[in-house]
């Protein structure tokens, strides 16, 4: 009897997580890609941070852009959760995760 409740609880949590993730992905698809103006703003920063931005952009283009548009409008907390989840699904390294977080939250 107790196992049945445990299984039902896990099933409900899994469904809620899947629904939340689907909503986040739908929001990211409706976000317009960055314009040249936002790229100019990023290049105005220091060379070290520009290199980190370029590294994060490169990782995003190689791994994420197949399914997702450029991320805009996510808070650092939400983007951190998304990157951790997708790190597992896309088999990204710890370094890639850190660079993506820097790219999403300059």
Tab-separated table of N, CA and C in Angstrom, residues 12-57:
chain	number	residue	atom	x	y	z
A	12	UNK	N	3.466	11.962	-10.020
A	12	UNK	CA	2.945	13.327	-10.024
A	12	UNK	C	4.087	14.331	-10.096
A	13	UNK	N	5.139	14.132	-9.317
A	13	UNK	CA	6.283	15.036	-9.356
A	13	UNK	C	6.949	15.030	-10.725
A	14	UNK	N	7.090	13.872	-11.319
A	14	UNK	CA	7.680	13.775	-12.652
A	14	UNK	C	6.853	14.511	-13.689
A	15	UNK	N	5.542	14.386	-13.609
A	15	UNK	CA	4.657	15.086	-14.544
A	15	UNK	C	4.756	16.597	-14.354
A	16	UNK	N	4.820	17.046	-13.114
A	16	UNK	CA	4.938	18.480	-12.843
A	16	UNK	C	6.261	19.019	-13.363
A	17	UNK	N	7.339	18.282	-13.163
A	17	UNK	CA	8.649	18.712	-13.640
A	17	UNK	C	8.667	18.784	-15.164
A	18	UNK	N	8.111	17.781	-15.822
A	18	UNK	CA	8.080	17.750	-17.280
A	18	UNK	C	7.266	18.915	-17.828
A	19	UNK	N	6.145	19.213	-17.209
A	19	UNK	CA	5.306	20.329	-17.643
A	19	UNK	C	6.044	21.650	-17.475
A	20	UNK	N	6.717	21.832	-16.351
A	20	UNK	CA	7.467	23.064	-16.109
A	20	UNK	C	8.587	23.226	-17.115
A	21	UNK	N	9.285	22.156	-17.400
A	21	UNK	CA	10.377	22.217	-18.364
A	21	UNK	C	9.849	22.539	-19.754
A	22	UNK	N	8.726	21.978	-20.132
A	22	UNK	CA	8.128	22.253	-21.442
A	22	UNK	C	7.736	23.722	-21.557
A	23	UNK	N	7.214	24.298	-20.487
A	23	UNK	CA	6.858	25.716	-20.496
A	23	UNK	C	8.095	26.586	-20.649
A	24	UNK	N	9.175	26.254	-19.968
A	24	UNK	CA	10.408	27.022	-20.094
A	24	UNK	C	10.961	26.939	-21.508
A	25	UNK	N	10.912	25.770	-22.108
A	25	UNK	CA	11.397	25.624	-23.471
A	25	UNK	C	10.524	26.405	-24.440
A	26	UNK	N	9.225	26.411	-24.235
A	26	UNK	CA	8.327	27.167	-25.106
A	26	UNK	C	8.610	28.659	-24.991
A	27	UNK	N	8.888	29.133	-23.788
A	27	UNK	CA	9.221	30.538	-23.601
A	27	UNK	C	10.521	30.881	-24.297
A	28	UNK	N	11.504	30.003	-24.227
A	28	UNK	CA	12.795	30.297	-24.845
A	28	UNK	C	12.692	30.289	-26.359
A	29	UNK	N	11.776	29.534	-26.928
A	29	UNK	CA	11.605	29.512	-28.383
A	29	UNK	C	10.939	30.778	-28.886
A	30	UNK	N	10.144	31.438	-28.055
A	30	UNK	CA	9.443	32.636	-28.472
A	30	UNK	C	10.277	33.895	-28.263
A	31	UNK	N	11.441	33.765	-27.703
A	31	UNK	CA	12.314	34.899	-27.466
A	31	UNK	C	13.076	35.203	-28.746
A	32	UNK	N	13.068	36.464	-29.209
A	32	UNK	CA	13.781	36.788	-30.444
A	32	UNK	C	15.285	36.659	-30.248
A	33	UNK	N	16.016	36.330	-31.316
A	33	UNK	CA	17.467	36.211	-31.201
A	33	UNK	C	18.082	37.572	-30.922
A	34	UNK	N	19.273	37.609	-30.327
A	34	UNK	CA	19.905	38.889	-30.016
A	34	UNK	C	20.235	39.645	-31.290
A	35	UNK	N	20.113	40.956	-31.215
A	35	UNK	CA	20.419	41.796	-32.368
A	35	UNK	C	21.871	42.214	-32.329
A	36	UNK	N	22.284	42.905	-33.373
A	36	UNK	CA	23.665	43.378	-33.445
A	36	UNK	C	23.946	44.382	-32.334
A	37	UNK	N	22.913	45.116	-31.882
A	37	UNK	CA	23.115	46.093	-30.821
A	37	UNK	C	23.516	45.426	-29.517
A	38	UNK	N	22.925	44.302	-29.190
A	38	UNK	CA	23.304	43.633	-27.950
A	38	UNK	C	24.709	43.070	-28.061
A	39	UNK	N	25.113	42.645	-29.268
A	39	UNK	CA	26.475	42.173	-29.452
A	39	UNK	C	27.465	43.317	-29.276
A	40	UNK	N	27.104	44.517	-29.734
A	40	UNK	CA	27.991	45.668	-29.579
A	40	UNK	C	28.155	46.029	-28.110
A	41	UNK	N	27.071	45.911	-27.344
A	41	UNK	CA	27.160	46.194	-25.910
A	41	UNK	C	28.114	45.223	-25.231
A	42	UNK	N	28.085	43.977	-25.636
A	42	UNK	CA	28.947	42.982	-25.015
A	42	UNK	C	30.402	43.211	-25.397
A	43	UNK	N	30.667	43.670	-26.623
A	43	UNK	CA	32.050	43.867	-27.041
A	43	UNK	C	32.648	45.104	-26.400
A	44	UNK	N	31.818	45.988	-25.835
A	44	UNK	CA	32.336	47.176	-25.184
A	44	UNK	C	32.943	46.858	-23.821
A	45	UNK	N	32.763	45.669	-23.324
A	45	UNK	CA	33.301	45.300	-22.021
A	45	UNK	C	34.783	44.973	-22.131
A	46	UNK	N	35.367	44.588	-21.019
A	46	UNK	CA	36.795	44.308	-20.982
A	46	UNK	C	37.140	43.091	-21.830
A	47	UNK	N	38.386	43.001	-22.322
A	47	UNK	CA	38.770	41.873	-23.178
A	47	UNK	C	38.618	40.519	-22.499
A	48	UNK	N	38.903	40.417	-21.211
A	48	UNK	CA	38.780	39.139	-20.511
A	48	UNK	C	37.345	38.652	-20.459
A	49	UNK	N	36.427	39.559	-20.141
A	49	UNK	CA	35.023	39.147	-20.093
A	49	UNK	C	34.474	38.908	-21.489
A	50	UNK	N	35.012	39.620	-22.483
A	50	UNK	CA	34.590	39.387	-23.870
A	50	UNK	C	34.999	37.985	-24.306
A	51	UNK	N	36.185	37.560	-23.918
A	51	UNK	CA	36.640	36.218	-24.266
A	51	UNK	C	35.749	35.168	-23.595
A	52	UNK	N	35.361	35.402	-22.348
A	52	UNK	CA	34.462	34.477	-21.660
A	52	UNK	C	33.097	34.447	-22.338
A	53	UNK	N	32.607	35.621	-22.764
A	53	UNK	CA	31.331	35.673	-23.475
A	53	UNK	C	31.414	34.888	-24.775
A	54	UNK	N	32.549	35.053	-25.491
A	54	UNK	CA	32.723	34.329	-26.748
A	54	UNK	C	32.767	32.824	-26.510
A	55	UNK	N	33.409	32.394	-25.442
A	55	UNK	CA	33.485	30.968	-25.118
A	55	UNK	C	32.094	30.423	-24.796
A	56	UNK	N	31.335	31.154	-24.000
A	56	UNK	CA	29.974	30.737	-23.686
A	56	UNK	C	29.087	30.719	-24.923
A	57	UNK	N	29.254	31.719	-25.787
A	57	UNK	CA	28.479	31.761	-27.032
A	57	UNK	C	28.842	30.586	-27.930
